Coordinates of N, CA and C in Angstrom, one line a residue:
Chain W
X1154 N 100.6 85.5 98.9 CA 101.0 86.7 99.5 C 101.8 87.6 98.5
X1155 N 101.7 88.6 98.6 CA 102.2 89.8 97.8 C 104.0 90.2 98.5
X1156 N 104.9 90.3 97.7 CA 106.3 90.4 98.1 C 106.6 91.7 97.1
X1157 N 107.8 92.4 97.5 CA 108.3 93.3 96.7 C 109.8 93.4 97.2
X1158 N 110.5 93.2 96.1 CA 111.9 93.0 96.0 C 112.8 94.1 95.7
X1159 N 113.6 94.8 96.1 CA 114.5 95.8 95.8 C 115.9 95.2 96.0
X1160 N 116.6 94.7 94.7 CA 117.9 94.0 95.2 C 119.2 95.1 95.4
X1161 N 119.1 96.3 95.3 CA 120.2 97.0 95.3 C 119.9 98.0 96.6
X1162 N 120.9 97.6 97.9 CA 120.4 98.4 98.8 C 120.9 99.9 98.6
X1163 N 122.1 100.0 97.7 CA 122.8 101.4 97.9 C 123.3 101.5 96.3
X1164 N 122.8 102.5 95.7 CA 123.3 103.0 94.1 C 123.8 104.2 94.1
X1165 N 125.3 104.4 93.8 CA 126.1 105.5 93.8 C 126.3 105.9 92.3
X1166 N 125.9 107.3 91.7 CA 126.1 107.4 90.6 C 126.7 108.6 90.6
X1167 N 127.4 109.1 89.6 CA 127.8 110.6 89.5 C 126.6 111.7 88.9
X1168 N 126.8 112.6 88.9 CA 125.6 113.6 88.7 C 125.7 113.7 86.9
X1169 N 124.7 113.7 86.5 CA 124.3 113.5 85.0 C 124.5 112.3 84.3
X1170 N 124.7 111.4 85.3 CA 124.5 110.1 84.7 C 123.2 109.0 84.6
X1171 N 122.9 108.3 84.3 CA 121.6 107.5 84.5 C 121.5 106.7 85.6
X1172 N 120.4 106.6 86.2 CA 120.3 106.1 87.4 C 118.9 105.1 87.1
X1173 N 118.7 103.9 87.6 CA 118.0 103.0 87.4 C 117.8 102.1 88.7
X1174 N 116.6 102.2 89.3 CA 116.2 101.4 90.5 C 115.4 100.1 90.1
X1175 N 116.1 99.0 90.4 CA 115.3 97.9 90.4 C 114.2 97.8 91.2
X1176 N 112.8 97.1 91.1 CA 112.1 96.6 91.7 C 111.0 95.4 91.1
X1177 N 111.3 94.4 91.8 CA 110.3 93.2 91.4 C 109.2 92.7 92.2
X1178 N 108.2 92.2 91.6 CA 107.3 92.0 92.8 C 106.6 90.6 92.4
X1179 N 105.7 90.0 93.4 CA 105.0 89.0 93.3 C 103.8 89.4 93.9
X1180 N 102.8 88.9 93.0 CA 101.5 88.9 93.5 C 100.2 88.3 92.4
X1181 N 99.4 87.9 93.0 CA 98.5 86.8 92.1 C 97.3 87.9 91.6
X1182 N 97.2 88.8 91.9 CA 96.2 89.8 91.4 C 96.8 90.9 90.5
X1183 N 95.8 91.7 90.2 CA 96.3 92.9 89.3 C 97.1 93.9 90.0
X1184 N 98.4 94.0 89.7 CA 99.0 94.6 91.0 C 98.9 96.7 90.5
X1185 N 99.2 97.4 91.6 CA 99.0 98.6 91.5 C 100.3 99.1 91.9
X1186 N 101.0 99.5 91.6 CA 102.4 99.9 92.3 C 102.9 101.5 92.1
X1187 N 103.7 101.6 93.2 CA 104.3 103.1 93.5 C 105.7 103.2 93.6
X1188 N 106.0 104.2 93.5 CA 107.3 104.5 94.1 C 107.4 105.8 95.1
X1189 N 107.8 105.5 96.3 CA 108.0 106.6 97.7 C 109.4 106.8 97.7
X1190 N 109.5 108.2 98.0 CA 110.9 108.8 98.4 C 111.1 109.2 99.8
X1191 N 112.2 109.5 100.3 CA 112.4 109.9 101.1 C 113.6 110.4 101.3
X1192 N 113.7 112.0 101.2 CA 114.8 112.4 101.3 C 115.0 113.2 102.7
X1193 N 116.5 113.4 102.9 CA 116.9 113.7 104.5 C 115.9 114.5 105.2
X1194 N 115.8 114.1 106.3 CA 115.0 115.0 107.4 C 113.5 115.4 106.9
X1195 N 113.0 114.4 105.9 CA 111.7 114.8 105.2 C 110.8 113.5 105.5
X1196 N 109.6 113.7 105.3 CA 108.6 112.4 105.5 C 108.9 111.7 103.9
X1197 N 108.2 110.3 104.3 CA 108.3 109.9 103.4 C 107.0 110.2 102.6
X1198 N 107.3 110.3 100.9 CA 106.2 110.6 100.2 C 106.1 110.3 99.0
X1199 N 104.9 110.5 98.4 CA 104.8 109.5 96.9 C 105.5 109.9 95.7
X1200 N 106.1 109.4 94.8 CA 107.0 110.1 93.9 C 106.0 109.9 92.5
X1201 N 105.8 108.6 92.3 CA 104.9 108.3 91.6 C 104.2 107.0 91.3
X1202 N 103.2 106.9 90.6 CA 102.1 105.4 90.6 C 102.1 105.2 89.0
X1203 N 102.2 103.7 89.0 CA 102.0 103.2 87.4 C 100.9 103.8 86.8
X1204 N 99.9 103.5 87.6 CA 98.6 104.3 86.9 C 98.3 105.5 86.0
X1205 N 99.1 106.3 86.9 CA 99.2 107.7 86.2 C 100.1 108.0 85.0
X1206 N 101.1 106.8 84.8 CA 101.9 106.8 83.3 C 102.8 108.7 83.7
X1207 N 103.1 108.8 84.6 CA 103.5 110.1 84.6 C 105.1 110.5 85.0
X1208 N 105.8 111.1 84.6 CA 107.1 111.4 84.8 C 107.0 112.8 86.0
X1209 N 107.9 112.4 87.1 CA 107.9 113.3 88.2 C 109.5 113.5 88.6
X1210 N 109.7 114.9 88.5 CA 111.1 115.2 88.6 C 112.1 114.3 87.8
X1211 N 111.6 114.1 86.6 CA 112.6 113.4 85.6 C 112.5 112.1 85.6
X1212 N 111.7 111.3 86.7 CA 111.7 109.8 87.0 C 110.6 109.2 86.3
X1213 N 110.9 108.0 85.6 CA 109.6 107.1 84.9 C 109.9 105.9 85.5
X1214 N 108.6 105.3 85.5 CA 108.5 103.9 85.9 C 107.6 103.1 84.8
X1215 N 107.8 102.1 84.4 CA 107.0 101.2 83.7 C 106.7 99.9 84.0
X1216 N 105.2 99.6 84.4 CA 105.2 98.3 84.9 C 105.3 97.5 83.6
X1217 N 105.9 96.2 84.0 CA 106.2 95.2 82.9 C 105.8 93.8 83.6
X1218 N 104.2 93.7 83.2 CA 103.7 92.3 84.0 C 104.5 91.1 83.5
X1219 N 105.0 90.8 82.3 CA 105.4 89.9 82.1 C 106.7 89.4 82.7
X1220 N 107.5 90.6 83.3 CA 108.5 90.2 84.1 C 108.5 90.7 85.4
X1221 N 107.3 91.0 85.8 CA 106.7 91.5 87.2 C 107.8 92.4 87.8
X1222 N 108.1 93.6 87.0 CA 108.8 94.7 87.5 C 108.2 95.9 87.1
X1223 N 108.9 96.8 88.1 CA 108.4 98.3 88.0 C 109.8 99.3 88.4
X1224 N 110.6 99.0 87.3 CA 112.0 100.0 87.8 C 111.7 101.6 87.6
X1225 N 112.6 102.0 88.4 CA 112.5 103.6 88.3 C 113.7 104.2 87.8
X1226 N 113.7 104.6 86.7 CA 114.7 105.4 86.0 C 114.7 107.0 85.6
X1227 N 115.7 107.4 85.8 CA 116.2 108.9 85.6 C 117.2 109.2 84.4
X1228 N 117.1 109.5 83.3 CA 118.4 109.6 82.4 C 119.7 110.5 82.7
X1229 N 119.5 111.5 83.7 CA 120.5 112.4 84.2 C 120.3 112.6 85.6
X1230 N 120.8 112.0 86.4 CA 120.7 112.2 87.8 C 121.1 113.4 88.4
X1231 N 120.6 114.4 89.4 CA 120.7 115.5 89.8 C 121.1 115.0 91.3
X1232 N 121.9 116.0 92.1 CA 122.5 115.7 93.2 C 121.2 115.9 94.2
X1233 N 120.3 116.6 93.9 CA 118.9 116.6 94.6 C 118.0 115.4 94.6
X1234 N 118.5 114.1 93.9 CA 118.1 113.2 93.9 C 118.2 112.1 95.0
X1235 N 119.5 112.5 95.7 CA 120.0 111.7 96.7 C 119.1 111.4 97.5
X1236 N 118.5 110.3 97.8 CA 117.5 110.2 98.7 C 117.3 108.3 98.6
X1237 N 116.2 108.1 99.9 CA 115.9 106.4 100.0 C 114.9 106.4 99.3
X1238 N 114.8 105.5 98.5 CA 113.6 105.0 97.5 C 113.0 103.9 97.6
X1239 N 111.7 103.7 98.0 CA 111.1 102.3 98.3 C 109.5 102.1 97.0
X1240 N 109.8 101.0 96.5 CA 108.9 100.5 95.7 C 108.0 99.8 96.6
X1241 N 106.4 100.0 96.1 CA 105.6 99.6 96.9 C 104.4 99.0 96.1
X1242 N 103.6 98.0 96.6 CA 102.8 97.1 95.8 C 101.2 97.4 96.7
X1243 N 100.4 97.8 96.2 CA 99.0 97.9 96.9 C 98.1 96.6 96.5
X1244 N 97.7 95.9 97.5 CA 97.1 94.6 97.5 C 95.6 94.8 98.0
X1245 N 94.7 93.9 98.3 CA 93.3 94.0 98.3 C 93.4 94.6 99.5
X1246 N 92.5 95.7 99.9 CA 92.1 96.1 101.3 C 93.3 97.3 101.4
X1247 N 93.6 97.7 100.2 CA 94.5 99.0 100.3 C 95.8 98.7 101.0
X1248 N 96.2 97.4 101.4 CA 97.4 97.3 102.2 C 98.3 97.2 101.3
X1249 N 99.3 98.1 101.8 CA 100.5 98.5 100.7 C 101.8 97.7 101.5
X1250 N 102.4 97.2 100.5 CA 103.7 96.3 100.8 C 104.8 97.0 100.1
X1251 N 105.6 97.2 101.0 CA 107.1 97.8 100.3 C 108.2 96.9 100.4
X1252 N 109.0 97.6 99.3 CA 110.0 96.6 99.4 C 111.2 97.4 100.3
X1253 N 112.5 96.8 100.3 CA 113.5 96.9 101.4 C 114.1 98.1 101.5
X1254 N 114.1 99.1 99.9 CA 114.2 100.3 100.1 C 115.7 100.1 99.2
X1255 N 115.9 101.4 98.5 CA 117.5 101.7 98.0 C 117.8 103.1 98.2
X1256 N 119.4 103.0 98.9 CA 119.3 104.4 99.0 C 120.3 104.9 97.8
X1257 N 119.9 106.2 97.1 CA 120.6 106.7 95.9 C 121.7 107.6 96.4
X1258 N 122.6 107.8 96.3 CA 123.6 108.7 96.3 C 124.2 109.4 94.7
X1259 N 124.0 110.8 94.7 CA 124.7 111.2 93.6 C 125.6 112.2 93.8
X1260 N 126.8 111.8 93.4 CA 128.2 112.7 93.4 C 128.3 113.6 92.4
X1261 N 128.3 114.7 93.3 CA 129.0 115.7 92.2 C 130.2 115.5 90.9
Chain I
X258 N 98.1 123.9 110.2 CA 99.1 123.1 109.5 C 98.1 121.7 109.5
X259 N 97.7 121.3 108.1 CA 97.0 119.9 108.2 C 97.9 118.8 107.8
X260 N 97.6 117.4 108.1 CA 98.4 116.4 107.8 C 98.3 115.5 108.9
X261 N 99.4 114.5 109.3 CA 99.5 113.7 110.3 C 100.7 113.8 111.4
X262 N 100.3 113.6 112.5 CA 101.0 114.2 113.5 C 101.1 113.0 114.5
X263 N 102.4 112.4 114.5 CA 102.7 111.5 115.5 C 103.6 112.1 116.6
X264 N 103.3 111.2 118.2 CA 103.9 111.9 118.8 C 104.0 110.9 120.0
X265 N 105.2 110.8 120.8 CA 106.5 111.6 120.8 C 107.1 111.3 119.8
X266 N 108.1 112.2 119.4 CA 109.2 111.9 118.6 C 110.4 110.8 118.8
X267 N 110.8 111.1 119.9 CA 111.8 110.0 120.6 C 111.1 109.4 122.0
X268 N 111.4 108.2 122.2 CA 110.5 107.5 123.5 C 111.7 106.6 124.0
X269 N 112.0 106.5 125.2 CA 112.7 105.4 125.6 C 111.8 104.6 126.8
X270 N 111.8 103.3 126.5 CA 111.1 102.4 127.3 C 111.9 101.3 128.1
X271 N 111.4 101.1 129.3 CA 112.4 100.0 130.1 C 111.7 98.6 129.6
X272 N 112.2 97.8 129.4 CA 111.7 96.2 129.2 C 110.7 96.1 130.1
X273 N 109.7 95.5 129.4 CA 108.8 94.9 130.6 C 107.3 96.2 130.6
X274 N 107.9 97.3 130.1 CA 106.6 98.1 130.1 C 105.9 98.3 128.5
X275 N 104.5 98.5 128.8 CA 104.0 99.1 127.2 C 104.1 100.7 127.3
X276 N 104.2 100.7 125.8 CA 104.1 102.4 125.6 C 103.3 102.2 124.5
X277 N 102.4 103.7 124.3 CA 101.5 104.0 123.5 C 102.1 105.1 122.5
X278 N 101.9 104.9 121.0 CA 102.5 106.1 120.4 C 101.5 106.7 119.8
X279 N 101.3 107.9 119.6 CA 99.8 108.7 119.2 C 100.1 109.1 117.7
X280 N 99.1 108.7 117.1 CA 98.6 109.1 115.5 C 97.5 110.2 115.5
X281 N 97.6 111.1 114.9 CA 96.6 111.9 114.9 C 96.5 112.6 113.2
X282 N 95.4 112.4 112.4 CA 95.2 113.1 111.4 C 93.9 114.2 111.2
X283 N 94.3 115.3 110.5 CA 93.2 116.0 110.1 C 92.8 116.4 108.7
X284 N 92.9 115.0 108.2 CA 92.7 115.0 106.8 C 91.5 114.5 106.5
X285 N 90.8 114.1 107.1 CA 89.5 113.4 107.1 C 89.5 112.2 106.4
X286 N 90.7 111.2 106.4 CA 90.8 109.9 106.0 C 90.2 109.0 106.3
X287 N 89.8 108.0 105.8 CA 89.2 107.1 106.5 C 90.2 105.6 107.0
X288 N 91.0 105.8 106.0 CA 92.2 104.7 106.3 C 93.2 105.0 107.1
X289 N 93.8 104.3 108.0 CA 94.9 104.8 108.8 C 96.0 103.4 108.9
X290 N 97.3 103.6 109.0 CA 98.1 102.4 108.9 C 99.4 102.6 110.1
X291 N 99.7 101.7 110.3 CA 101.2 101.7 111.3 C 102.4 100.8 110.7
X292 N 103.2 101.4 110.2 CA 104.3 100.5 109.8 C 105.7 100.8 110.9
X293 N 106.4 99.7 110.5 CA 107.9 99.7 111.1 C 109.0 99.7 110.4
X294 N 109.7 100.6 110.5 CA 110.9 100.8 109.6 C 111.9 100.4 110.3
X295 N 113.2 99.2 109.6 CA 114.0 98.8 110.4 C 115.3 98.8 109.1
X296 N 116.5 99.4 109.7 CA 117.3 99.4 108.4 C 117.4 98.2 107.7
X297 N 117.4 98.1 106.3 CA 117.8 97.2 105.5 C 116.6 96.3 105.2
X298 N 115.4 96.7 105.8 CA 114.2 95.9 105.8 C 112.9 96.8 105.4
X299 N 113.2 97.8 104.8 CA 112.2 98.6 104.5 C 111.1 99.0 105.7
X300 N 109.7 98.9 105.0 CA 108.6 99.3 105.8 C 107.8 97.9 106.0
X301 N 107.5 97.6 107.2 CA 106.5 96.6 107.5 C 105.4 96.7 108.4
X302 N 104.3 96.3 107.6 CA 103.0 96.7 107.9 C 102.5 96.0 109.6
X303 N 102.2 96.7 110.3 CA 101.7 96.4 111.7 C 100.5 96.1 111.7
X304 N 99.5 97.3 111.4 CA 98.3 97.1 111.6 C 97.5 98.2 110.8
X305 N 96.5 97.8 110.1 CA 95.8 98.9 109.4 C 94.4 99.1 109.6
X306 N 93.5 99.9 109.6 CA 92.2 100.3 109.9 C 91.4 101.1 108.9
X307 N 90.5 100.4 108.1 CA 89.8 100.8 106.9 C 88.9 101.9 107.4
X308 N 88.5 101.6 108.6 CA 87.2 102.9 109.0 C 87.3 102.7 110.5
X309 N 86.4 103.5 111.1 CA 86.6 103.8 112.3 C 85.9 102.3 113.3
X310 N 86.4 101.8 114.4 CA 85.8 100.6 115.0 C 86.2 99.4 114.4
X311 N 87.1 99.5 113.3 CA 87.8 98.4 112.5 C 89.2 98.6 112.4
X312 N 89.6 97.4 112.6 CA 91.2 97.3 112.2 C 91.5 95.6 111.8
X313 N 92.6 95.7 111.1 CA 93.3 94.5 110.7 C 94.5 94.2 111.0
X314 N 95.0 93.2 111.4 CA 96.4 92.8 111.5 C 97.3 92.9 110.1
X315 N 98.2 93.5 110.3 CA 99.2 93.4 109.2 C 100.2 92.4 109.0
X316 N 101.5 92.3 108.8 CA 102.5 91.5 108.3 C 103.4 91.2 109.9
X317 N 103.3 92.0 110.8 CA 103.8 91.8 111.9 C 103.1 92.2 113.2
X318 N 102.1 92.0 113.5 CA 101.2 92.4 114.4 C 101.4 92.0 116.0
X319 N 102.2 90.9 115.8 CA 102.5 90.0 117.3 C 103.2 90.7 118.1
X320 N 102.4 91.5 119.4 CA 103.4 92.1 120.4 C 102.8 93.6 119.9
X321 N 101.8 93.9 119.1 CA 101.4 95.3 119.4 C 99.7 95.1 119.1
X322 N 99.2 96.3 119.7 CA 97.6 96.4 119.7 C 97.3 97.7 119.4
X323 N 96.2 98.2 118.7 CA 95.8 99.3 118.3 C 94.2 99.4 118.6
X324 N 93.6 100.6 118.7 CA 92.4 101.1 118.6 C 91.9 102.0 117.6
X325 N 90.8 102.1 117.2 CA 90.0 103.1 116.3 C 89.1 103.7 116.8
X326 N 89.0 104.3 117.8 CA 87.6 104.9 118.4 C 87.2 106.1 117.6
X327 N 88.1 106.8 117.2 CA 87.9 108.0 116.4 C 88.5 108.2 115.2
X328 N 87.7 108.6 114.1 CA 88.5 108.8 112.7 C 89.7 109.3 112.6
X329 N 90.1 110.5 113.5 CA 91.3 110.9 113.2 C 92.6 110.2 114.1
X330 N 91.9 109.7 114.9 CA 93.2 109.0 115.8 C 93.1 107.6 115.9
X331 N 94.6 107.0 115.7 CA 94.9 105.8 115.4 C 96.2 105.1 116.5
X332 N 96.0 105.1 117.8 CA 97.1 105.0 118.7 C 97.6 103.7 118.5
X333 N 99.0 103.3 118.5 CA 99.9 102.2 118.5 C 100.4 101.7 119.9
X334 N 100.0 100.7 120.5 CA 100.7 100.2 121.8 C 101.8 99.1 121.7
X335 N 102.8 99.3 121.8 CA 104.0 98.4 121.8 C 103.7 97.5 123.5
X336 N 103.4 96.3 123.5 CA 103.6 95.5 124.5 C 104.6 95.2 124.9
X337 N 104.7 94.7 126.1 CA 106.0 93.9 126.7 C 106.3 92.6 125.9
X338 N 105.0 92.2 124.9 CA 105.4 90.7 124.5 C 106.4 91.2 122.9
X339 N 106.5 92.5 122.8 CA 107.1 92.5 121.4 C 108.5 92.3 121.7
X340 N 109.2 91.3 121.0 CA 110.5 91.1 121.4 C 111.6 92.0 121.0
X341 N 111.4 92.5 120.1 CA 112.4 93.4 119.4 C 111.6 94.7 119.1
X342 N 111.4 95.7 120.1 CA 110.6 97.0 119.7 C 111.2 98.0 119.6
X343 N 112.6 98.2 119.5 CA 113.4 99.0 119.5 C 113.4 99.6 118.0
X344 N 112.7 100.5 117.2 CA 112.6 100.9 115.9 C 112.1 102.1 115.7
X345 N 111.8 102.3 114.4 CA 111.4 103.7 114.0 C 109.9 103.4 113.5
X346 N 108.9 104.1 114.2 CA 107.4 103.9 113.9 C 106.7 104.6 112.8
X347 N 106.3 104.5 111.7 CA 105.5 105.2 110.8 C 104.2 105.3 110.9
X348 N 103.4 106.5 111.0 CA 101.9 106.2 110.8 C 101.7 106.9 109.5
X349 N 100.6 106.4 108.8 CA 100.3 106.7 107.7 C 98.5 106.9 107.5
X350 N 97.8 107.4 106.6 CA 96.4 107.7 106.3 C 96.3 107.9 104.9
X351 N 95.0 107.4 104.4 CA 94.7 107.6 102.9 C 93.0 107.7 103.0
X352 N 92.8 108.5 101.7 CA 91.1 108.9 101.7 C 90.2 107.5 102.1
X353 N 90.8 106.7 101.4 CA 89.5 105.7 101.5 C 90.3 104.4 101.4
X354 N 90.2 103.1 101.9 CA 90.6 101.9 101.9 C 90.4 101.2 100.3
X355 N 89.3 101.8 99.6 CA 88.9 100.9 98.4 C 89.3 101.9 97.2
X356 N 89.4 102.8 97.4 CA 89.6 103.7 96.2 C 90.9 103.5 95.2
X357 N 90.8 103.3 94.3 CA 92.4 102.6 93.5 C 92.9 104.0 93.4
X358 N 94.3 103.6 93.6 CA 95.0 104.7 93.2 C 95.3 105.8 94.3
X359 N 94.5 106.0 95.3 CA 94.7 106.9 96.3 C 95.9 107.1 97.2
X360 N 96.4 108.0 97.4 CA 97.8 108.1 97.7 C 97.9 108.1 99.6
X361 N 98.8 107.6 99.9 CA 99.0 107.4 101.4 C 100.0 108.4 102.0
X362 N 99.7 109.0 102.8 CA 100.5 110.2 103.6 C 101.2 109.5 104.8
X363 N 102.4 110.3 104.7 CA 103.1 109.7 106.2 C 103.0 110.8 107.2
X364 N 103.4 110.3 108.7 CA 103.6 111.3 109.3 C 105.1 111.3 109.6
X365 N 105.7 112.0 110.3 CA 107.2 112.4 110.6 C 107.8 111.0 111.4
X366 N 107.1 110.1 112.0 CA 107.7 108.9 112.6 C 107.9 109.4 114.0
X367 N 108.1 107.9 114.8 CA 108.6 107.9 116.1 C 109.6 106.7 116.5
X368 N 110.6 107.4 117.0 CA 111.7 106.5 117.4 C 111.4 106.0 118.7
X369 N 111.4 104.5 118.8 CA 111.2 104.1 120.0 C 112.6 103.3 120.4
X370 N 113.2 103.2 121.6 CA 114.1 102.7 122.3 C 113.9 102.0 123.2
X371 N 114.2 100.6 123.3 CA 114.0 99.9 124.7 C 115.5 99.9 125.3
X372 N 115.6 100.2 126.9 CA 116.7 100.6 127.4 C 116.7 99.6 128.8

């Protein structure tokens, strides 16, 4: 069975500081990983996916199969980055399994 | 305005009663999902449907039931058998159940409170 773990429930950083959200997974197949974000009073929405190798809003995430991790990073956090972030893994049948989420608070 | 519509946004239910949450999408998506969101536990999959007239149990299906009679609709019934139904429920959809990398879109959610 697949599992996604986000060890930090809350990350508090100052504006301009780097931020890294940890995500570890367990899955026997070939993983497909995503980061979703939920801003205050908005819907949960896709931030980025590992297959695209893209940078969205300054965030990047690299899949490390050896360490079974997909950490999300941003070198300079902004106040508008304050939100709830979820790491997710897509398994067979398009079943998407989410981690417990990390709340990011960027202080001015 | 296209997307996923969940109703009602807020619902109160007495213990012992069944309640049905509506989810409609006009995105022409084949796959639809129901998740439950609890504080500190993230999102947990209740049921999902890859195509009309088909659905599978997710990780926490006990006490819930669904139907998929129409492509655009995937209602969730929270039955009296669900021991802890008070939660935030999210409906989602995606283009295809098998297309690699396709995005899942979420509704705004429904708050269910058992009183």
